[in-house]
GROMACS .gro file of C-alpha atoms in nm:
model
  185
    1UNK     CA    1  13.311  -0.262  12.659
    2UNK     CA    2  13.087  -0.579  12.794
    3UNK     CA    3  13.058  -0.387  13.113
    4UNK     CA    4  12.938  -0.062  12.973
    5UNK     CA    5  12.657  -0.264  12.740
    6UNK     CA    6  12.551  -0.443  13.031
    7UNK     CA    7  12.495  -0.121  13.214
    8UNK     CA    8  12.338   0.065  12.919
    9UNK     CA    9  12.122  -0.272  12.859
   10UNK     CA   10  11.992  -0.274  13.214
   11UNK     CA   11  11.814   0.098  13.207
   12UNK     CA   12  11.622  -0.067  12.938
   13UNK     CA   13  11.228  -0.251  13.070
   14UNK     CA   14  11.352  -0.582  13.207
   15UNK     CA   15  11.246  -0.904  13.020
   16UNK     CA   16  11.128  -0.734  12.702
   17UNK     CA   17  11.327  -0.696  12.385
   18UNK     CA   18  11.405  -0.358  12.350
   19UNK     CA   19  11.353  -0.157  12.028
   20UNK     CA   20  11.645  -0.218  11.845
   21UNK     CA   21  11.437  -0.200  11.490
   22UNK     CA   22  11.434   0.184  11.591
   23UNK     CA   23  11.787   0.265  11.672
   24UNK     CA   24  12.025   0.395  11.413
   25UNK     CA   25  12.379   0.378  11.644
   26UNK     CA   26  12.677   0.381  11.433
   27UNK     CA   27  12.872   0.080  11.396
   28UNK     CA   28  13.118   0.012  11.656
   29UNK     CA   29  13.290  -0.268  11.473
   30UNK     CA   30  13.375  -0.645  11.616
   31UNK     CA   31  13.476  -0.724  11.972
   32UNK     CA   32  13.511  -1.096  11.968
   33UNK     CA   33  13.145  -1.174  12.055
   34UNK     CA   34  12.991  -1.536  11.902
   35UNK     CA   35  12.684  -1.787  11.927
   36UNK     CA   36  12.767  -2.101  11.847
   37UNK     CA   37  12.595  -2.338  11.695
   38UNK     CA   38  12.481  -2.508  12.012
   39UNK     CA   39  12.358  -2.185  12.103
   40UNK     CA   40  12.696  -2.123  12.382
   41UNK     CA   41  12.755  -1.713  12.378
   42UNK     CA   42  13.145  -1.644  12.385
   43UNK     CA   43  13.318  -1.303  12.429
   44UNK     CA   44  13.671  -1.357  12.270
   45UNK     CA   45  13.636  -1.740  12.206
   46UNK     CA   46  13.550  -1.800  12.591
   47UNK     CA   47  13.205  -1.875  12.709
   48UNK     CA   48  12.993  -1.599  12.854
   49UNK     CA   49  12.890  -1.819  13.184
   50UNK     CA   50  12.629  -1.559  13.330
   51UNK     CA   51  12.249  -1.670  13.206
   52UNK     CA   52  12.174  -1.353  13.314
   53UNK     CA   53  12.426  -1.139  13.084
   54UNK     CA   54  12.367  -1.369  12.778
   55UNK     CA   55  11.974  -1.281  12.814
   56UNK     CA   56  12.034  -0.919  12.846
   57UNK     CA   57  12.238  -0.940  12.510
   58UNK     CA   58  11.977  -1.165  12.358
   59UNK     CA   59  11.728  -0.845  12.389
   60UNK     CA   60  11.906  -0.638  12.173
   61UNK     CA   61  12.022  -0.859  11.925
   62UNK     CA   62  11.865  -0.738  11.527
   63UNK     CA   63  12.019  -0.911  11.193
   64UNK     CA   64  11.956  -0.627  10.913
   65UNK     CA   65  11.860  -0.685  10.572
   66UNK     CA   66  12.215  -0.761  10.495
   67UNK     CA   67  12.179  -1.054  10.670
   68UNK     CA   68  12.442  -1.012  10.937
   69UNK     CA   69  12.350  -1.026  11.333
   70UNK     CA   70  12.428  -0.698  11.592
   71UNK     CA   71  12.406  -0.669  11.924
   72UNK     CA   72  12.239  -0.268  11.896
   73UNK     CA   73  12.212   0.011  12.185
   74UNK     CA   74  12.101   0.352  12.118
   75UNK     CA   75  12.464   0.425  12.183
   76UNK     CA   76  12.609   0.196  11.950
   77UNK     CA   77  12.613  -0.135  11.686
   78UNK     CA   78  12.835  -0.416  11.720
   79UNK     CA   79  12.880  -0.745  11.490
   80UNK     CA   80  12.801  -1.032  11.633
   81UNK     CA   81  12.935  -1.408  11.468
   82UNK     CA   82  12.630  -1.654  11.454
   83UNK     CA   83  12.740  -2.011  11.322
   84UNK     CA   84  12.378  -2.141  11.268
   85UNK     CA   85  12.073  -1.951  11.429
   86UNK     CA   86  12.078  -1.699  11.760
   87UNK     CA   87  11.866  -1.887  11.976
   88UNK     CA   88  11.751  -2.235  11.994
   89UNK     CA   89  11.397  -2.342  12.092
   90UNK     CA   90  11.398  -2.582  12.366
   91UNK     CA   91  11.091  -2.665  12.447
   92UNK     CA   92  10.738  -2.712  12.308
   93UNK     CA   93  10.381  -2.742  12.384
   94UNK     CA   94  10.100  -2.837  12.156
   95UNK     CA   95   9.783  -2.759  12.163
   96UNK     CA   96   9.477  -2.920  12.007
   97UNK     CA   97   9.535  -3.112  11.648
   98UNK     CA   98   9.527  -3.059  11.312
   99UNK     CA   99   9.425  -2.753  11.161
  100UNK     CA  100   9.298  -2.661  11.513
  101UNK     CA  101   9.702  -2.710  11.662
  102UNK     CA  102   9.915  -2.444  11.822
  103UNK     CA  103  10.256  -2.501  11.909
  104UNK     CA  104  10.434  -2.308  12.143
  105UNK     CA  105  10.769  -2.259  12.190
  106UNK     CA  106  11.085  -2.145  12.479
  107UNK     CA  107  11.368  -2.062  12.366
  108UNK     CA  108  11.724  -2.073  12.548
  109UNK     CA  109  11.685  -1.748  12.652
  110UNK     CA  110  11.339  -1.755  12.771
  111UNK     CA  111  11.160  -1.581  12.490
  112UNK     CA  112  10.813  -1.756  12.457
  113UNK     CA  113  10.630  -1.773  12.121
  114UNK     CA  114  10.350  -1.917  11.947
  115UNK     CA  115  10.425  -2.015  11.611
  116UNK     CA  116  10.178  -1.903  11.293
  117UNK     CA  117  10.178  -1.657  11.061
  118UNK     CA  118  10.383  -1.441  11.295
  119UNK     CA  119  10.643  -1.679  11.392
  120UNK     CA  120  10.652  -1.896  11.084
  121UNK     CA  121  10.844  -2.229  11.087
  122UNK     CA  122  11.082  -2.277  10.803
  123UNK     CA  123  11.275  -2.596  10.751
  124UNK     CA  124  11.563  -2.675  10.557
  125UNK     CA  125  11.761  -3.040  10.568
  126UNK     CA  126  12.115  -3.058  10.731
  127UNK     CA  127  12.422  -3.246  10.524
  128UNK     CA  128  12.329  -3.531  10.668
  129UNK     CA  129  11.968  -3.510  10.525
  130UNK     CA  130  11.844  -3.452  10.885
  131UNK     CA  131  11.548  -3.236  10.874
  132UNK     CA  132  11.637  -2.867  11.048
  133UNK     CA  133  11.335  -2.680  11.150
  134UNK     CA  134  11.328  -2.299  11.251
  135UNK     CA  135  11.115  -2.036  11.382
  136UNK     CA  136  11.092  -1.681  11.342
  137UNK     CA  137  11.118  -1.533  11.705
  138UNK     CA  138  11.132  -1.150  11.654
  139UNK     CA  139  11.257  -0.930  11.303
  140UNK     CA  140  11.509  -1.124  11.091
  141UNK     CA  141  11.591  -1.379  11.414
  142UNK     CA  142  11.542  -1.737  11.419
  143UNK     CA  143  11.528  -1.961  11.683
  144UNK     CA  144  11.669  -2.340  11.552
  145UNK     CA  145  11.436  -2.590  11.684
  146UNK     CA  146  11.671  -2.848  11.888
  147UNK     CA  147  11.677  -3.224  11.769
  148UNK     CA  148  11.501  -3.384  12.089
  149UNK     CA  149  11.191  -3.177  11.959
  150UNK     CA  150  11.213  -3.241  11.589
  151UNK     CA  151  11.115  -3.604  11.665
  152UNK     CA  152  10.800  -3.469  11.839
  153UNK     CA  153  10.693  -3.244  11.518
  154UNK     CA  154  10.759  -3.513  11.301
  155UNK     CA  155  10.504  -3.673  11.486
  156UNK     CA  156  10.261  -3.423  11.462
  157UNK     CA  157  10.304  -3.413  11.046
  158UNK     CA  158   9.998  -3.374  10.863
  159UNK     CA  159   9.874  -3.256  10.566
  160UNK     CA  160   9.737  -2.983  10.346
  161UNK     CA  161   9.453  -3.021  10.117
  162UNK     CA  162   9.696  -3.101   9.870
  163UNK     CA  163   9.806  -3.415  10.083
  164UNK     CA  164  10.165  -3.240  10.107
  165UNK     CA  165  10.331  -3.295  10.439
  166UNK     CA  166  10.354  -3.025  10.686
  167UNK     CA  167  10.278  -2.907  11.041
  168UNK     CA  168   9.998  -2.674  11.156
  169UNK     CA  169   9.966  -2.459  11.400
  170UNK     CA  170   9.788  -2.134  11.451
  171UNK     CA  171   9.611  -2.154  11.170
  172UNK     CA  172   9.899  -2.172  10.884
  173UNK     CA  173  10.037  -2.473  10.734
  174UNK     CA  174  10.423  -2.486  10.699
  175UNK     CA  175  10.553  -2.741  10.442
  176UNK     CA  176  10.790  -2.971  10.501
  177UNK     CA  177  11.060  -2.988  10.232
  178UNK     CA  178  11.036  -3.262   9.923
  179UNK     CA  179  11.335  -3.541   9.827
  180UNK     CA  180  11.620  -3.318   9.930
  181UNK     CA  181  11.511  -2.930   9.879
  182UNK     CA  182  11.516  -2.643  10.126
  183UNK     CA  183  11.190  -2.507  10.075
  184UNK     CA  184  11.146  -2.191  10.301
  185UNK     CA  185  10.784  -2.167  10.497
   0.00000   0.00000   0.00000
């Protein structure tokens, strides 16, 4: 089955996600495929080793309104197991400050994306109370920012004209949560 999706997948414009948002395959069931929280792709609990497969199955990746993740062809619609969030954003740059900043982001499988209004950041706090921030990459998907970065926002907090703690960038303001709560962006 891996072989045939990576076939079907590669007929598709290199790089670019691929429509998924206007296929309507039938559901093919569950074959075993996973992200892990540390963002590892596994195909019946072993690793998927090949960069190159894992971003060709990033591309058609959609999580429908009933929350669940699918890797989706024209062909067909598989479930996919995500533990946390189906990417993880690696790397940042920041532009400018304050209400002026843009931060951009890479994720593990090389999407690149400014966040704003578009790609919103969202954070919620871990068990541990350790602040989790994520970004909206494409449709329902997230992207979890990775802890080395989380120190660097936290450096770039600021505030609204409320004097509530948050980070710009591209124009929106994305609160940071309050003594304990998830609060969505």
């Amino acid at each position: 089955m891996i072989d045939r999706l990576e076939r079907l997948l590669k007929d598709t414009d290199a790089g670019q996600p691929a429509p998924v948002e206007r296929w309507d395959p039938p559901y093919c069931g569950d074959i075993g495929l996973a992200i892990g929280r540390d963002g590892v792709w596994s195909y019946q609990g072993s690793p998927i080793r090949r960069p190159a497969l894992v971003k060709l199955f990033a591309r058609v990746l959609r999580c429908d309104p009933d929350g669940r993740t699918y890797l989706v062809t024209p062909a067909e619609k598989i479930a996919i197991a995500v533990a946390d969030a189906p990417f993880l954003a690696v790397e940042m740059a920041v532009q400018g400050s304050s209400r002026d900043q843009v931060l951009a982001f890479r994720t593990n499988v090389d999407d690149a994306v400014v966040c704003g209004p578009d790609h919103p950041l969202r954070f919620t706090l871990s068990e541990d109370g350790g602040l989790k921030p994520y970004m909206r990459v494409r449709g329902r998907l997230d992207a979890l920012v990775v802890r080395a970065l989380v120190y660097d926002l936290v450096e770039l907090a600021d505030e609204d004209d409320a004097g509530r703690p948050g980070l710009w960038s591209g124009g929106a303001f994305f609160r940071l949560p309050d003594d304990g709560e998830d609060r969505p962006a």
